[in-house]
Amino acid sequence: MALTGGCYCGALRYRAEGEPSLKAQCHCRACQHIAGGAPQLFMLMPPDGFSYTSGTPKTFTRPDLEKPVTREFCATCGTHILTRRPGLSDVVLKIGTLDEPSLFGGPRIAIFTEDMQAFHDVPEGMPAFTKMPPR
C-alpha cells in the first residue's frame, strides 16, 4: 500500500508505504485536545516506509511525562501528521491527513474508551478497550 498526504496548508507532504499493522480510533484526552474534542482515527505504519516529501515538521514532546510521545505537525497550519511513541517502532499516522482518507476503510478497534465523552461513538460490535489492548 502506498499512501500520500499532507497538512491543511500544503507546507508538509509525505508518503507512507507498507501495510498498516493496526487501524483504530483513540479516545484519550490527548487525542481529544488535538482533534478539538473528537477521537482520533489513525493507523500504524512501518517507519521505514514513511518519509516527508516536502517540508519539515515541527515536533513536540511533553517534558513532564515519564514516557512521552513525540508529535509531528505543520508549523504553519498546525495539522498533526503523526505520533512517534517510545517502544513502538511503527508511526501513528493520522487519517485526516491522507489525500484519500477512504483508503483507511475504518477503524478495527477503539482504545482509551475510559476517556470517552458522551458524544463519542464506537461502532456496534467493534472491540473497545479502556486503555491499550492486551499484547
Short mmCIF file of C-alpha atoms in Angstrom, two decimals:
data_model
loop_
_atom_site.label_atom_id
_atom_site.label_comp_id
_atom_site.label_asym_id
_atom_site.label_seq_id
_atom_site.Cartn_x
_atom_site.Cartn_y
_atom_site.Cartn_z
CA MET A 1 0.00 0.00 0.00
CA ALA A 2 1.33 3.44 -0.94
CA LEU A 3 -0.34 6.45 0.65
CA THR A 4 0.26 10.16 0.23
CA GLY A 5 -0.93 13.06 2.29
CA GLY A 6 -0.09 16.30 3.97
CA CYS A 7 -1.20 19.18 6.11
CA TYR A 8 -4.07 21.60 5.58
CA CYS A 9 -1.95 24.40 4.07
CA GLY A 10 0.23 22.11 1.93
CA ALA A 11 3.58 23.02 3.52
CA LEU A 12 4.12 19.40 4.65
CA ARG A 13 3.73 16.45 2.31
CA TYR A 14 4.50 12.78 2.96
CA ARG A 15 4.50 9.29 1.50
CA ALA A 16 3.72 6.20 3.58
CA GLU A 17 4.39 2.75 2.12
CA GLY A 18 3.67 -0.66 3.58
CA GLU A 19 0.78 -2.42 5.23
CA PRO A 20 -0.82 -0.92 8.32
CA SER A 21 -0.39 -3.11 11.40
CA LEU A 22 -3.44 -1.54 13.08
CA LYS A 23 -6.37 0.70 12.18
CA ALA A 24 -8.02 2.26 15.22
CA GLN A 25 -9.68 5.18 16.93
CA CYS A 26 -8.31 6.67 20.13
CA HIS A 27 -10.45 8.41 22.73
CA CYS A 28 -7.64 9.51 25.09
CA ARG A 29 -7.66 13.10 26.35
CA ALA A 30 -4.52 13.98 24.37
CA CYS A 31 -6.23 12.93 21.13
CA GLN A 32 -9.33 14.88 22.13
CA HIS A 33 -7.18 18.00 22.63
CA ILE A 34 -5.53 17.58 19.24
CA ALA A 35 -8.80 16.84 17.43
CA GLY A 36 -10.80 19.59 19.10
CA GLY A 37 -12.92 17.14 21.08
CA ALA A 38 -13.33 14.11 18.83
CA PRO A 39 -11.45 10.82 18.99
CA GLN A 40 -8.51 10.47 16.58
CA LEU A 41 -8.54 7.97 13.72
CA PHE A 42 -5.13 6.51 12.95
CA MET A 43 -3.20 3.64 11.51
CA LEU A 44 0.15 2.23 12.48
CA MET A 45 2.54 2.27 9.52
CA PRO A 46 6.09 0.91 9.13
CA PRO A 47 8.61 3.67 9.96
CA ASP A 48 10.97 2.77 7.12
CA GLY A 49 8.12 3.34 4.64
CA PHE A 50 7.30 6.84 5.93
CA SER A 51 9.04 9.96 4.66
CA TYR A 52 8.29 13.63 4.24
CA THR A 53 8.45 14.60 0.56
CA SER A 54 8.27 18.33 1.23
CA GLY A 55 8.64 20.48 4.29
CA THR A 56 9.98 19.71 7.75
CA PRO A 57 7.62 19.09 10.63
CA LYS A 58 7.73 20.84 13.96
CA THR A 59 7.84 18.41 16.87
CA PHE A 60 6.51 18.50 20.40
CA THR A 61 7.33 16.18 23.31
CA ARG A 62 5.89 16.89 26.76
CA PRO A 63 8.81 17.22 29.20
CA ASP A 64 6.69 16.43 32.27
CA LEU A 65 5.75 12.86 31.28
CA GLU A 66 7.76 9.73 32.05
CA LYS A 67 7.45 8.18 28.57
CA PRO A 68 6.15 10.99 26.36
CA VAL A 69 5.24 10.61 22.72
CA THR A 70 6.61 12.96 20.09
CA ARG A 71 4.05 14.63 17.87
CA GLU A 72 4.93 15.91 14.40
CA PHE A 73 2.85 18.70 12.91
CA CYS A 74 2.91 21.60 10.48
CA ALA A 75 4.46 24.73 11.97
CA THR A 76 2.32 26.90 9.67
CA CYS A 77 -1.22 25.50 9.96
CA GLY A 78 -0.83 23.18 12.97
CA THR A 79 -2.07 19.99 11.31
CA HIS A 80 -1.00 16.95 13.34
CA ILE A 81 0.54 14.43 10.91
CA LEU A 82 1.83 11.65 13.13
CA THR A 83 2.98 10.49 16.53
CA ARG A 84 6.09 8.54 17.46
CA ARG A 85 5.69 6.54 20.65
CA PRO A 86 8.59 5.14 22.74
CA GLY A 87 8.71 1.36 22.47
CA LEU A 88 6.63 1.31 19.27
CA SER A 89 8.53 1.08 16.02
CA ASP A 90 5.54 1.95 13.80
CA VAL A 91 4.49 5.55 13.26
CA VAL A 92 0.97 6.60 14.28
CA LEU A 93 -0.36 8.22 11.09
CA LYS A 94 -3.44 10.47 11.36
CA ILE A 95 -6.17 9.58 8.86
CA GLY A 96 -7.39 13.13 8.25
CA THR A 97 -4.06 13.94 6.60
CA LEU A 98 -4.40 11.32 3.85
CA ASP A 99 -5.08 12.55 0.31
CA GLU A 100 -7.61 9.71 0.05
CA PRO A 101 -8.98 9.09 3.56
CA SER A 102 -11.37 6.46 2.17
CA LEU A 103 -8.36 4.12 1.83
CA PHE A 104 -8.41 3.84 5.64
CA GLY A 105 -11.55 1.73 5.43
CA GLY A 106 -12.48 2.34 9.06
CA PRO A 107 -11.13 1.50 12.50
CA ARG A 108 -10.88 -2.09 13.74
CA ILE A 109 -10.70 -1.25 17.47
CA ALA A 110 -11.31 1.64 19.86
CA ILE A 111 -8.75 2.42 22.58
CA PHE A 112 -8.74 4.52 25.75
CA THR A 113 -12.51 4.39 25.98
CA GLU A 114 -12.19 5.24 29.68
CA ASP A 115 -11.78 8.84 28.45
CA MET A 116 -14.74 8.73 26.02
CA GLN A 117 -17.18 11.60 26.06
CA ALA A 118 -20.95 11.07 25.90
CA PHE A 119 -20.92 12.44 22.33
CA HIS A 120 -18.28 9.92 21.09
CA ASP A 121 -19.39 6.81 19.23
CA VAL A 122 -17.85 3.36 18.92
CA PRO A 123 -19.38 1.32 16.09
CA GLU A 124 -21.53 -1.53 17.38
CA GLY A 125 -19.62 -4.80 17.60
CA MET A 126 -16.18 -3.18 17.34
CA PRO A 127 -13.76 -4.28 20.09
CA ALA A 128 -13.21 -1.48 22.62
CA PHE A 129 -10.56 -1.23 25.31
CA THR A 130 -10.50 1.06 28.35
CA LYS A 131 -6.76 1.56 27.79
CA MET A 132 -4.50 -0.28 25.32
CA PRO A 133 -5.44 -3.79 24.12
CA PRO A 134 -3.51 -6.68 25.65
CA ARG A 135 -0.45 -7.70 23.65
#
